[in-house]
Amino acid sequence: MSERLAGRMIGLGVTGSIAAYKAVELLRLLRSEGADIAVMLTPAATQFVGPLSFRALSRHPIETNVLDLLPDGRIGHIVIADSADAIVVAPATAHWLAAMATGLSGDVVTATCLASSAPVVVAPAMDGDMWTHPATTANVAKLRSFGYAVIDPDVGPLASGQSGIGRLAELPAIVDAVVALLADRSIRASDPAARPPVVAPGRDADLAGRHVVVSAGGTREAIDPVRYIGNRSTGKMGVAVAEAALDRGARVTLIAADVEVTLPAGATVIRVESTADLRGALLRVTHGADGSAGYDALIMAAAVSDFRPLIPAETKLGRTETLTLDLEATPDLLAEIARIAQGLDSEGAVTRDPLQPRPILVGFAAETGSLDRTAEKLRRKRVDLIVANDVAEAGSGFGTDTNRASILAADGARSDLPLQSKRAVADAVLDRVAVALDERDRAAQTDATSEPAREPA
Ligand SMILES: Cc1cc2nc3c(=O)[nH]c(=O)nc-3n(C[C@H](O)[C@H](O)[C@H](O)COP(=O)(O)O)c2cc1C
């Protein structure tokens, strides 16, 4: 299919909705139609999704503050207002609709729309009651009276956990609306000098557009309502991985067991306590219903208990001379996710199609002494990488700021990293994850293009 927006400049405004992450995919779709995109985020939107992904994918500076100037001194929102063929606000919050309806230009998205004669497409997303509130209805009517194309939200699952109207319209419908609006219009500003400046993608944005799930901290297995079996993990390593992934442009979901460190602000955090909770959270994020895992990489840095009390006591155990606990082995969570990803049952037999695209799976192995068992673990768990560290070595392992790790890959490669900060170890792991994801995508493209042509019907 030809590129329907070739040569066009589109201003993409993103506001503070839970659906803001979908704007990254919308950017990809608009770019795949040939459009040049300049992104504007309201301050609230930056809490939901970081500017780095947008910058890496759009190759333009991201406007987040209406008072900021471009590096070349021009006023960012005026440059977009004057050069954009169309402005798309997706997702648009109830708050933004109200600001726009009254012309309150306190954020860069509203200011750009006010300053522009370009057609505007607005795709609201919000809770169902917010959408049907008379205030929102009036604001939407006002925007329509400006000539803005408002794409009604869909009915479906909402962030609140309820289902109803308010879900951001399907992204292809938003793209189609932009294409339709521009059908009879000529390109406004084809001279790149009239558009926002181009920035080279940073090497550090190599996970832009990727969703990375990280588990961190130690699990707690109840003995009775007040006591548990835990471990010495502080969550430092997993949190370092999450922070590094965020800095490299990824969308990060952090499944946090017991942690003693501050969690990064930009991650979506799921709190868990026991191995069973962690398993539940992992199975929920690995939905697979649409044939994908819902994430690009899973990095299991959490210290998962290997054993748990067979039957936790329902009431607090009284003091006795001795106490014997019956323990059972906990399930091997990473191995289970790897089997799901590969379409295997618990016996290793193929029962369904593997998840597509294939998620990259990384395990951490805390060892004491030699790392000989790690290669066997890698095979048994069927994962892409295992990061092994000797937790008995000084300066390495639980609670320290440093780690000496070895990274073992499924192809047999092993690299022994020096003793370094956990952040540096995290980046070394993510270097390999980024390469593995690029290889995965290249292989998928080669498979798609080498598929035999179908016989004509
Ligand atoms: C988790 C979470 C999700 C939210 N999702 C939405 C949403 O989908 N739509 C909406 O109108 N407001 C939503 N809000 C409220 C907005 O973020 C809030 O009104 C904010 O002031 C919007 O600012 P903005 O319009 O300048 O981006 C959400 C708030 C939170 C905490």
Short mmCIF file of C-alpha atoms and ligand atoms in Angstrom, two decimals:
data_model
loop_
_atom_site.label_atom_id
_atom_site.label_comp_id
_atom_site.label_asym_id
_atom_site.label_seq_id
_atom_site.Cartn_x
_atom_site.Cartn_y
_atom_site.Cartn_z
CA MET A 1 0.00 0.00 0.00
CA SER A 2 1.31 3.48 -0.81
CA GLU A 3 2.16 5.87 2.01
CA ARG A 4 -0.98 7.94 2.48
CA LEU A 5 0.74 10.70 4.47
CA ALA A 6 3.99 10.94 2.50
CA GLY A 7 5.63 14.32 2.94
CA ARG A 8 3.13 15.45 5.59
CA MET A 9 4.05 16.99 8.91
CA ILE A 10 1.74 15.89 11.75
CA GLY A 11 1.73 17.40 15.24
CA LEU A 12 0.89 14.64 17.72
CA GLY A 13 -0.44 15.90 21.06
CA VAL A 14 -0.53 13.44 23.95
CA THR A 15 -2.32 14.17 27.22
CA GLY A 16 -2.40 12.56 30.66
CA SER A 17 -4.50 9.46 30.04
CA ILE A 18 -3.73 5.87 30.96
CA ALA A 19 -3.90 5.28 27.18
CA ALA A 20 -0.91 7.62 26.58
CA TYR A 21 1.34 4.62 25.89
CA LYS A 22 -0.74 3.88 22.80
CA ALA A 23 0.48 7.16 21.33
CA VAL A 24 3.90 5.54 20.76
CA GLU A 25 2.26 2.96 18.50
CA LEU A 26 0.17 5.70 16.86
CA LEU A 27 3.42 7.53 16.10
CA ARG A 28 4.78 4.36 14.48
CA LEU A 29 1.61 3.97 12.39
CA LEU A 30 1.68 7.60 11.24
CA ARG A 31 5.35 7.27 10.37
CA SER A 32 4.67 4.07 8.43
CA GLU A 33 2.26 6.17 6.34
CA GLY A 34 5.20 8.44 5.48
CA ALA A 35 4.44 11.30 7.88
CA ASP A 36 7.01 13.38 9.72
CA ILE A 37 5.83 13.70 13.34
CA ALA A 38 6.46 16.31 16.02
CA VAL A 39 5.25 15.25 19.46
CA MET A 40 3.86 17.44 22.21
CA LEU A 41 3.19 16.10 25.72
CA THR A 42 1.23 17.78 28.48
CA PRO A 43 3.04 17.68 31.84
CA ALA A 44 0.54 15.01 32.96
CA ALA A 45 1.31 12.91 29.87
CA THR A 46 5.00 12.81 30.82
CA GLN A 47 3.94 10.98 34.01
CA PHE A 48 2.45 8.19 31.90
CA VAL A 49 5.03 7.90 29.14
CA GLY A 50 8.52 9.38 28.86
CA PRO A 51 9.63 11.73 26.07
CA LEU A 52 12.59 9.52 25.11
CA SER A 53 10.55 6.95 23.14
CA PHE A 54 8.85 9.72 21.22
CA ARG A 55 12.13 11.52 20.54
CA ALA A 56 13.85 8.39 19.28
CA LEU A 57 10.94 7.48 17.01
CA SER A 58 10.07 10.98 15.76
CA ARG A 59 13.62 12.33 15.52
CA HIS A 60 12.38 15.74 16.63
CA PRO A 61 12.67 17.46 20.02
CA ILE A 62 9.63 16.72 22.19
CA GLU A 63 7.64 19.71 23.34
CA THR A 64 6.68 19.26 26.98
CA ASN A 65 6.74 22.85 28.26
CA VAL A 66 4.98 25.69 26.48
CA LEU A 67 7.64 28.09 27.76
CA ASP A 68 10.63 26.15 26.36
CA LEU A 69 12.34 27.29 23.19
CA LEU A 70 13.77 24.98 20.53
CA PRO A 71 17.59 24.54 20.58
CA ASP A 72 17.73 27.00 17.65
CA GLY A 73 15.78 29.64 19.61
CA ARG A 74 12.48 29.30 17.77
CA ILE A 75 9.23 28.89 19.73
CA GLY A 76 8.45 25.17 19.51
CA HIS A 77 4.68 25.28 19.58
CA ILE A 78 4.52 28.06 16.96
CA VAL A 79 6.84 26.11 14.64
CA ILE A 80 4.56 23.05 14.90
CA ALA A 81 1.41 25.20 14.61
CA ASP A 82 2.70 26.80 11.41
CA SER A 83 4.23 23.73 9.74
CA ALA A 84 1.81 20.91 10.66
CA ASP A 85 -0.56 19.65 7.98
CA ALA A 86 -2.73 18.29 10.80
CA ILE A 87 -2.67 18.08 14.58
CA VAL A 88 -3.79 14.86 16.25
CA VAL A 89 -4.56 14.87 19.96
CA ALA A 90 -4.63 11.25 21.10
CA PRO A 91 -5.43 10.36 23.77
CA ALA A 92 -7.29 13.53 24.78
CA THR A 93 -8.27 13.76 28.44
CA ALA A 94 -11.49 15.29 29.79
CA HIS A 95 -9.28 18.02 31.26
CA TRP A 96 -7.68 18.76 27.91
CA LEU A 97 -11.06 18.92 26.14
CA ALA A 98 -12.14 21.51 28.72
CA ALA A 99 -8.92 23.52 28.36
CA MET A 100 -9.23 23.50 24.58
CA ALA A 101 -12.94 24.34 24.60
CA THR A 102 -12.17 27.47 26.61
CA GLY A 103 -8.89 28.29 24.87
CA LEU A 104 -6.78 27.95 28.01
CA SER A 105 -3.33 27.59 26.50
CA GLY A 106 -1.37 26.58 29.60
CA ASP A 107 0.04 23.43 27.99
CA VAL A 108 1.86 23.01 24.72
CA VAL A 109 -0.86 20.90 23.06
CA THR A 110 -3.59 23.51 23.60
CA ALA A 111 -1.24 26.38 22.73
CA THR A 112 -0.29 24.70 19.43
CA CYS A 113 -3.93 24.06 18.48
CA LEU A 114 -4.84 27.67 19.30
CA ALA A 115 -1.97 28.98 17.23
CA SER A 116 -2.67 26.78 14.22
CA SER A 117 -4.98 26.87 11.22
CA ALA A 118 -4.28 23.16 10.55
CA PRO A 119 -7.16 20.69 10.84
CA VAL A 120 -7.32 18.97 14.22
CA VAL A 121 -8.28 15.37 15.01
CA VAL A 122 -9.14 14.63 18.64
CA ALA A 123 -9.41 11.11 20.05
CA PRO A 124 -10.65 11.25 23.66
CA ALA A 125 -10.03 8.48 26.19
CA MET A 126 -11.41 8.47 29.70
CA ASP A 127 -13.60 6.81 32.26
CA GLY A 128 -17.17 6.22 31.00
CA ASP A 129 -18.79 8.60 33.49
CA MET A 130 -16.31 11.33 32.58
CA TRP A 131 -17.18 10.88 28.90
CA THR A 132 -20.96 11.07 29.46
CA HIS A 133 -20.76 14.01 31.92
CA PRO A 134 -22.62 17.07 30.56
CA ALA A 135 -19.44 19.14 30.92
CA THR A 136 -17.54 16.78 28.61
CA THR A 137 -20.48 16.60 26.20
CA ALA A 138 -20.54 20.42 26.02
CA ASN A 139 -16.77 20.62 25.54
CA VAL A 140 -16.84 18.04 22.74
CA ALA A 141 -19.67 19.97 21.04
CA LYS A 142 -17.60 23.16 21.32
CA LEU A 143 -14.57 21.47 19.74
CA ARG A 144 -16.77 20.16 16.91
CA SER A 145 -18.03 23.72 16.39
CA PHE A 146 -14.37 24.74 15.82
CA GLY A 147 -14.33 22.21 12.96
CA TYR A 148 -12.27 19.68 14.93
CA ALA A 149 -12.85 16.02 14.02
CA VAL A 150 -13.62 14.28 17.32
CA ILE A 151 -13.41 10.49 17.11
CA ASP A 152 -15.75 9.03 19.70
CA PRO A 153 -14.15 6.60 22.12
CA ASP A 154 -14.95 2.88 21.90
CA VAL A 155 -16.71 0.62 24.36
CA GLY A 156 -14.38 -1.83 26.09
CA PRO A 157 -12.26 -2.50 29.19
CA LEU A 158 -11.22 0.72 30.99
CA ALA A 159 -8.35 1.54 33.33
CA SER A 160 -10.73 1.43 36.29
CA GLY A 161 -11.22 -2.30 35.69
CA GLN A 162 -14.78 -1.64 34.55
CA SER A 163 -15.97 -1.99 31.01
CA GLY A 164 -17.83 0.78 29.19
CA ILE A 165 -17.48 3.70 26.82
CA GLY A 166 -14.29 5.72 27.05
CA ARG A 167 -11.62 3.51 25.50
CA LEU A 168 -9.36 5.24 22.98
CA ALA A 169 -10.62 4.56 19.44
CA GLU A 170 -8.65 1.95 17.50
CA LEU A 171 -5.41 3.48 16.21
CA PRO A 172 -6.02 2.66 12.50
CA ALA A 173 -9.34 4.58 12.75
CA ILE A 174 -7.42 7.63 14.02
CA VAL A 175 -4.91 7.34 11.16
CA ASP A 176 -7.76 6.97 8.64
CA ALA A 177 -9.39 10.14 10.02
CA VAL A 178 -6.15 12.10 9.49
CA VAL A 179 -5.78 10.74 5.96
CA ALA A 180 -9.40 11.65 5.14
CA LEU A 181 -9.02 15.21 6.48
CA LEU A 182 -5.93 15.85 4.38
CA ALA A 183 -7.18 14.24 1.16
CA ASP A 184 -7.81 17.53 -0.65
CA ARG A 185 -5.12 19.67 0.94
CA SER A 186 -1.66 20.40 -0.37
CA ILE A 187 1.42 20.03 1.84
CA ARG A 188 1.80 23.12 3.99
CA ALA A 189 5.51 23.38 4.73
CA SER A 190 7.68 20.97 2.78
CA ASP A 191 10.87 22.94 3.56
CA PRO A 192 12.55 21.14 6.49
CA ALA A 193 13.81 24.52 7.72
CA ALA A 194 10.21 25.53 8.46
CA ARG A 195 9.67 22.38 10.53
CA PRO A 196 11.01 21.45 13.99
CA PRO A 197 14.74 20.56 13.86
CA VAL A 198 15.83 16.96 13.39
CA VAL A 199 17.73 15.33 16.26
CA ALA A 200 19.91 12.27 15.77
CA PRO A 201 18.60 9.30 17.74
CA GLY A 202 20.72 8.77 20.85
CA ARG A 203 22.51 5.44 21.22
CA ASP A 204 20.86 5.24 24.61
CA ALA A 205 17.34 5.17 23.15
CA ASP A 206 17.74 1.65 21.79
CA LEU A 207 14.70 0.34 23.71
CA ALA A 208 12.31 3.07 22.54
CA GLY A 209 8.92 1.60 21.71
CA ARG A 210 9.72 -1.64 23.60
CA HIS A 211 7.81 -2.89 26.61
CA VAL A 212 10.10 -4.43 29.22
CA VAL A 213 8.79 -6.29 32.25
CA VAL A 214 11.17 -6.55 35.21
CA SER A 215 10.67 -8.41 38.48
CA ALA A 216 12.61 -7.25 41.54
CA GLY A 217 13.03 -7.96 45.24
CA GLY A 218 12.55 -11.04 47.36
CA THR A 219 9.37 -13.05 47.77
CA ARG A 220 7.91 -13.80 51.21
CA GLU A 221 6.25 -17.17 51.89
CA ALA A 222 3.85 -17.19 54.83
CA ILE A 223 4.52 -19.56 57.73
CA ASP A 224 1.61 -18.09 59.67
CA PRO A 225 -0.13 -14.67 59.59
CA VAL A 226 2.90 -12.91 61.10
CA ARG A 227 5.93 -14.92 60.02
CA TYR A 228 7.39 -15.71 56.64
CA ILE A 229 10.32 -17.30 54.87
CA GLY A 230 12.14 -14.57 52.97
CA ASN A 231 15.54 -13.88 51.54
CA ARG A 232 18.16 -11.15 51.61
CA SER A 233 17.26 -9.55 48.29
CA THR A 234 16.81 -5.77 48.48
CA GLY A 235 15.59 -5.32 44.89
CA LYS A 236 18.60 -3.12 43.97
CA MET A 237 19.52 -5.16 40.90
CA GLY A 238 15.98 -5.38 39.49
CA VAL A 239 15.32 -1.70 40.14
CA ALA A 240 18.63 -0.84 38.39
CA VAL A 241 17.43 -2.84 35.37
CA ALA A 242 14.06 -1.04 35.41
CA GLU A 243 15.75 2.39 35.67
CA ALA A 244 18.19 1.58 32.88
CA ALA A 245 15.37 0.32 30.63
CA LEU A 246 13.40 3.53 31.27
CA ASP A 247 16.45 5.65 30.47
CA ARG A 248 16.84 3.73 27.21
CA GLY A 249 13.30 4.62 26.19
CA ALA A 250 11.41 1.45 27.14
CA ARG A 251 7.98 1.31 28.69
CA VAL A 252 8.60 -0.57 31.90
CA THR A 253 6.34 -2.70 34.07
CA LEU A 254 8.05 -3.44 37.39
CA ILE A 255 6.72 -6.38 39.40
CA ALA A 256 8.06 -5.56 42.84
CA ALA A 257 8.22 -8.12 45.64
CA ASP A 258 9.83 -7.07 48.95
CA VAL A 259 12.20 -4.21 48.06
CA GLU A 260 14.24 -1.80 50.16
CA VAL A 261 14.91 0.80 47.47
CA THR A 262 12.84 3.58 45.89
CA LEU A 263 10.99 2.44 42.80
CA PRO A 264 11.48 4.43 39.59
CA ALA A 265 8.70 6.95 38.96
CA GLY A 266 8.28 6.18 35.27
CA ALA A 267 7.50 2.46 35.68
CA THR A 268 4.08 0.85 36.05
CA VAL A 269 4.46 -0.95 39.37
CA ILE A 270 2.69 -4.18 40.37
CA ARG A 271 3.24 -5.08 44.02
CA VAL A 272 3.46 -8.75 44.99
CA GLU A 273 4.40 -10.63 48.13
CA SER A 274 4.65 -14.37 47.61
CA THR A 275 5.86 -16.56 44.76
CA ALA A 276 2.19 -17.35 44.06
CA ASP A 277 1.43 -13.59 43.74
CA LEU A 278 4.41 -13.13 41.46
CA ARG A 279 3.25 -16.06 39.33
CA GLY A 280 -0.24 -14.54 39.12
CA ALA A 281 1.18 -11.15 38.07
CA LEU A 282 3.43 -12.75 35.46
CA LEU A 283 0.60 -14.80 33.98
CA ARG A 284 -1.57 -11.67 33.85
CA VAL A 285 1.05 -9.64 32.00
CA THR A 286 1.82 -12.60 29.71
CA HIS A 287 -1.69 -12.60 28.30
CA GLY A 288 -0.99 -14.18 24.91
CA ALA A 289 -4.67 -13.87 23.90
CA ASP A 290 -3.79 -11.91 20.75
CA GLY A 291 -0.89 -14.27 20.11
CA SER A 292 1.70 -11.94 21.67
CA ALA A 293 3.18 -11.83 25.16
CA GLY A 294 2.18 -8.19 25.59
CA TYR A 295 5.83 -7.31 26.25
CA ASP A 296 9.09 -7.51 24.36
CA ALA A 297 11.37 -8.68 27.16
CA LEU A 298 10.97 -10.16 30.61
CA ILE A 299 13.85 -9.78 33.02
CA MET A 300 13.38 -11.84 36.14
CA ALA A 301 15.68 -10.25 38.68
CA ALA A 302 13.44 -11.08 41.66
CA ALA A 303 14.82 -13.53 44.22
CA VAL A 304 12.06 -16.12 44.20
CA SER A 305 11.88 -18.49 47.12
CA ASP A 306 12.62 -22.08 46.09
CA PHE A 307 10.54 -23.51 48.93
CA ARG A 308 7.41 -22.48 50.79
CA PRO A 309 5.50 -23.90 53.76
CA LEU A 310 3.24 -26.67 52.50
CA ILE A 311 0.29 -25.44 54.56
CA PRO A 312 0.71 -21.97 56.16
CA ALA A 313 -0.93 -21.84 59.60
CA GLU A 314 -4.14 -19.82 59.66
CA THR A 315 -3.45 -18.46 63.14
CA LYS A 316 -0.18 -17.40 64.73
CA LEU A 317 1.88 -20.41 65.84
CA GLY A 318 2.51 -20.55 69.58
CA ARG A 319 5.98 -20.84 71.09
CA THR A 320 7.25 -24.44 71.27
CA GLU A 321 10.61 -26.04 72.09
CA THR A 322 11.10 -27.07 68.47
CA LEU A 323 9.14 -26.53 65.31
CA THR A 324 9.27 -28.57 62.12
CA LEU A 325 8.03 -26.94 58.95
CA ASP A 326 6.99 -29.00 55.95
CA LEU A 327 8.15 -27.17 52.85
CA GLU A 328 7.26 -27.73 49.22
CA ALA A 329 9.13 -26.56 46.15
CA THR A 330 7.73 -23.43 44.49
CA PRO A 331 7.03 -23.54 40.74
CA ASP A 332 9.83 -22.46 38.40
CA LEU A 333 8.18 -19.27 37.15
CA LEU A 334 10.61 -18.35 34.40
CA ALA A 335 10.56 -21.89 32.99
CA GLU A 336 6.74 -21.75 32.98
CA ILE A 337 6.70 -18.42 31.12
CA ALA A 338 9.28 -19.78 28.66
CA ARG A 339 7.03 -22.78 27.99
CA ILE A 340 4.02 -20.49 27.43
CA ALA A 341 6.12 -18.35 25.07
CA GLN A 342 7.11 -21.44 23.10
CA GLY A 343 3.61 -23.00 23.08
CA LEU A 344 4.69 -26.00 25.18
CA ASP A 345 2.82 -27.80 27.95
CA SER A 346 4.38 -28.76 31.28
CA GLU A 347 5.84 -31.92 29.73
CA GLY A 348 7.52 -29.89 26.99
CA ALA A 349 5.11 -31.07 24.25
CA VAL A 350 3.97 -28.55 21.62
CA THR A 351 0.30 -27.76 22.25
CA ARG A 352 -0.21 -24.42 20.50
CA ASP A 353 1.52 -21.74 18.46
CA PRO A 354 4.39 -19.90 20.14
CA LEU A 355 3.77 -16.28 21.14
CA GLN A 356 4.51 -13.86 18.30
CA PRO A 357 6.57 -11.75 18.45
CA ARG A 358 8.69 -13.96 20.65
CA PRO A 359 9.54 -12.26 23.98
CA ILE A 360 13.19 -12.23 25.04
CA LEU A 361 13.47 -13.95 28.44
CA VAL A 362 16.24 -13.25 30.91
CA GLY A 363 16.80 -14.96 34.25
CA PHE A 364 19.07 -14.10 37.13
CA ALA A 365 20.79 -16.86 39.07
CA ALA A 366 22.24 -16.21 42.50
CA GLU A 367 24.93 -18.82 43.08
CA THR A 368 27.39 -19.42 45.87
CA GLY A 369 30.71 -20.77 44.61
CA SER A 370 31.04 -21.95 41.04
CA LEU A 371 28.66 -20.92 38.27
CA ASP A 372 28.75 -24.41 36.70
CA ARG A 373 25.05 -25.07 37.34
CA THR A 374 24.04 -21.96 35.43
CA ALA A 375 24.47 -23.35 31.90
CA GLU A 376 22.26 -26.27 32.86
CA LYS A 377 19.67 -23.83 34.26
CA LEU A 378 19.68 -21.89 30.99
CA ARG A 379 18.85 -25.06 29.01
CA ARG A 380 16.29 -26.33 31.49
CA LYS A 381 14.46 -23.00 31.68
CA ARG A 382 14.65 -22.46 27.87
CA VAL A 383 15.49 -18.77 28.25
CA ASP A 384 17.63 -16.46 26.11
CA LEU A 385 20.04 -15.21 28.78
CA ILE A 386 20.97 -15.99 32.35
CA VAL A 387 22.83 -13.47 34.45
CA ALA A 388 24.70 -15.38 37.11
CA ASN A 389 26.40 -13.88 40.09
CA ASP A 390 28.27 -15.32 43.02
CA VAL A 391 26.40 -13.87 45.97
CA ALA A 392 29.08 -15.14 48.35
CA GLU A 393 31.73 -12.86 46.82
CA ALA A 394 32.45 -9.58 48.65
CA GLY A 395 30.88 -6.63 46.82
CA SER A 396 28.58 -8.87 44.80
CA GLY A 397 25.03 -10.01 45.45
CA PHE A 398 22.40 -8.98 47.97
CA GLY A 399 22.24 -5.40 49.20
CA THR A 400 25.51 -4.25 47.62
CA ASP A 401 25.68 -1.46 45.05
CA THR A 402 28.01 -3.52 42.90
CA ASN A 403 27.86 -6.90 41.27
CA ARG A 404 30.21 -9.28 39.49
CA ALA A 405 28.10 -11.09 36.96
CA SER A 406 28.51 -13.46 34.05
CA ILE A 407 26.02 -13.41 31.21
CA LEU A 408 25.34 -16.77 29.60
CA ALA A 409 23.45 -16.91 26.31
CA ALA A 410 21.40 -19.72 24.79
CA ASP A 411 23.96 -20.00 21.95
CA GLY A 412 26.63 -20.93 24.50
CA ALA A 413 28.34 -17.52 24.60
CA ARG A 414 29.52 -16.46 28.05
CA SER A 415 30.85 -13.06 29.08
CA ASP A 416 32.33 -12.48 32.49
CA LEU A 417 31.76 -8.88 33.51
CA PRO A 418 34.10 -7.10 35.94
CA LEU A 419 32.95 -6.06 39.42
CA GLN A 420 30.91 -2.94 38.62
CA SER A 421 27.84 -0.97 39.67
CA LYS A 422 24.49 -2.72 39.43
CA ARG A 423 23.46 -0.03 36.96
CA ALA A 424 26.42 -0.94 34.71
CA VAL A 425 25.46 -4.63 34.97
CA ALA A 426 21.88 -3.67 34.10
CA ASP A 427 23.06 -1.79 31.01
CA ALA A 428 25.27 -4.71 29.96
CA VAL A 429 22.24 -7.02 30.18
CA LEU A 430 20.05 -4.54 28.28
CA ASP A 431 22.74 -4.18 25.56
CA ARG A 432 22.20 -7.88 24.84
CA VAL A 433 18.42 -7.61 25.14
CA ALA A 434 18.36 -4.71 22.63
CA VAL A 435 20.48 -6.72 20.16
CA ALA A 436 18.31 -9.84 20.66
CA LEU A 437 15.15 -7.80 20.01
CA ASP A 438 16.58 -6.30 16.82
CA GLU A 439 17.62 -9.79 15.66
CA ARG A 440 14.16 -11.12 16.50
CA ASP A 441 12.48 -8.38 14.45
CA ARG A 442 14.88 -8.84 11.52
CA ALA A 443 14.22 -12.61 11.53
CA ALA A 444 10.45 -12.02 11.60
CA GLN A 445 10.73 -9.65 8.64
CA THR A 446 12.83 -12.15 6.68
CA ASP A 447 10.27 -14.88 7.44
CA ALA A 448 7.42 -12.63 6.28
CA THR A 449 9.13 -11.66 3.01
CA SER A 450 10.32 -15.22 2.24
CA GLU A 451 6.85 -16.74 2.62
CA PRO A 452 5.86 -18.46 -0.65
CA ALA A 453 3.39 -16.47 -2.75
CA ARG A 454 -0.13 -17.86 -2.56
CA GLU A 455 -1.74 -19.48 -5.56
CA PRO A 456 -4.36 -17.18 -7.06
CA ALA A 457 -7.85 -18.26 -6.00
C1 LIG B 1 -3.89 6.36 36.50
C2 LIG B 1 -4.63 7.54 35.92
C3 LIG B 1 -5.22 7.42 34.71
C4 LIG B 1 -5.92 8.48 34.17
N1 LIG B 1 -6.50 8.32 32.96
C5 LIG B 1 -7.24 9.32 32.46
C6 LIG B 1 -7.91 9.14 31.22
O1 LIG B 1 -7.82 8.10 30.57
N2 LIG B 1 -8.65 10.18 30.76
C7 LIG B 1 -8.79 11.35 31.44
O2 LIG B 1 -9.51 12.23 30.98
N3 LIG B 1 -8.12 11.56 32.61
C8 LIG B 1 -7.36 10.57 33.13
N4 LIG B 1 -6.70 10.77 34.32
C9 LIG B 1 -6.75 12.09 34.94
C10 LIG B 1 -5.80 13.07 34.24
O3 LIG B 1 -4.47 12.55 34.25
C11 LIG B 1 -5.83 14.43 34.91
O4 LIG B 1 -7.11 15.00 34.75
C12 LIG B 1 -4.76 15.38 34.38
O5 LIG B 1 -4.90 16.63 35.02
C13 LIG B 1 -4.87 15.57 32.88
O6 LIG B 1 -3.94 16.55 32.46
P1 LIG B 1 -3.77 16.96 30.94
O7 LIG B 1 -5.14 17.03 30.34
O8 LIG B 1 -3.12 18.31 31.01
O9 LIG B 1 -2.89 15.98 30.29
C14 LIG B 1 -6.00 9.72 34.85
C15 LIG B 1 -5.36 9.84 36.08
C16 LIG B 1 -4.68 8.76 36.62
C17 LIG B 1 -4.03 8.93 37.95
#
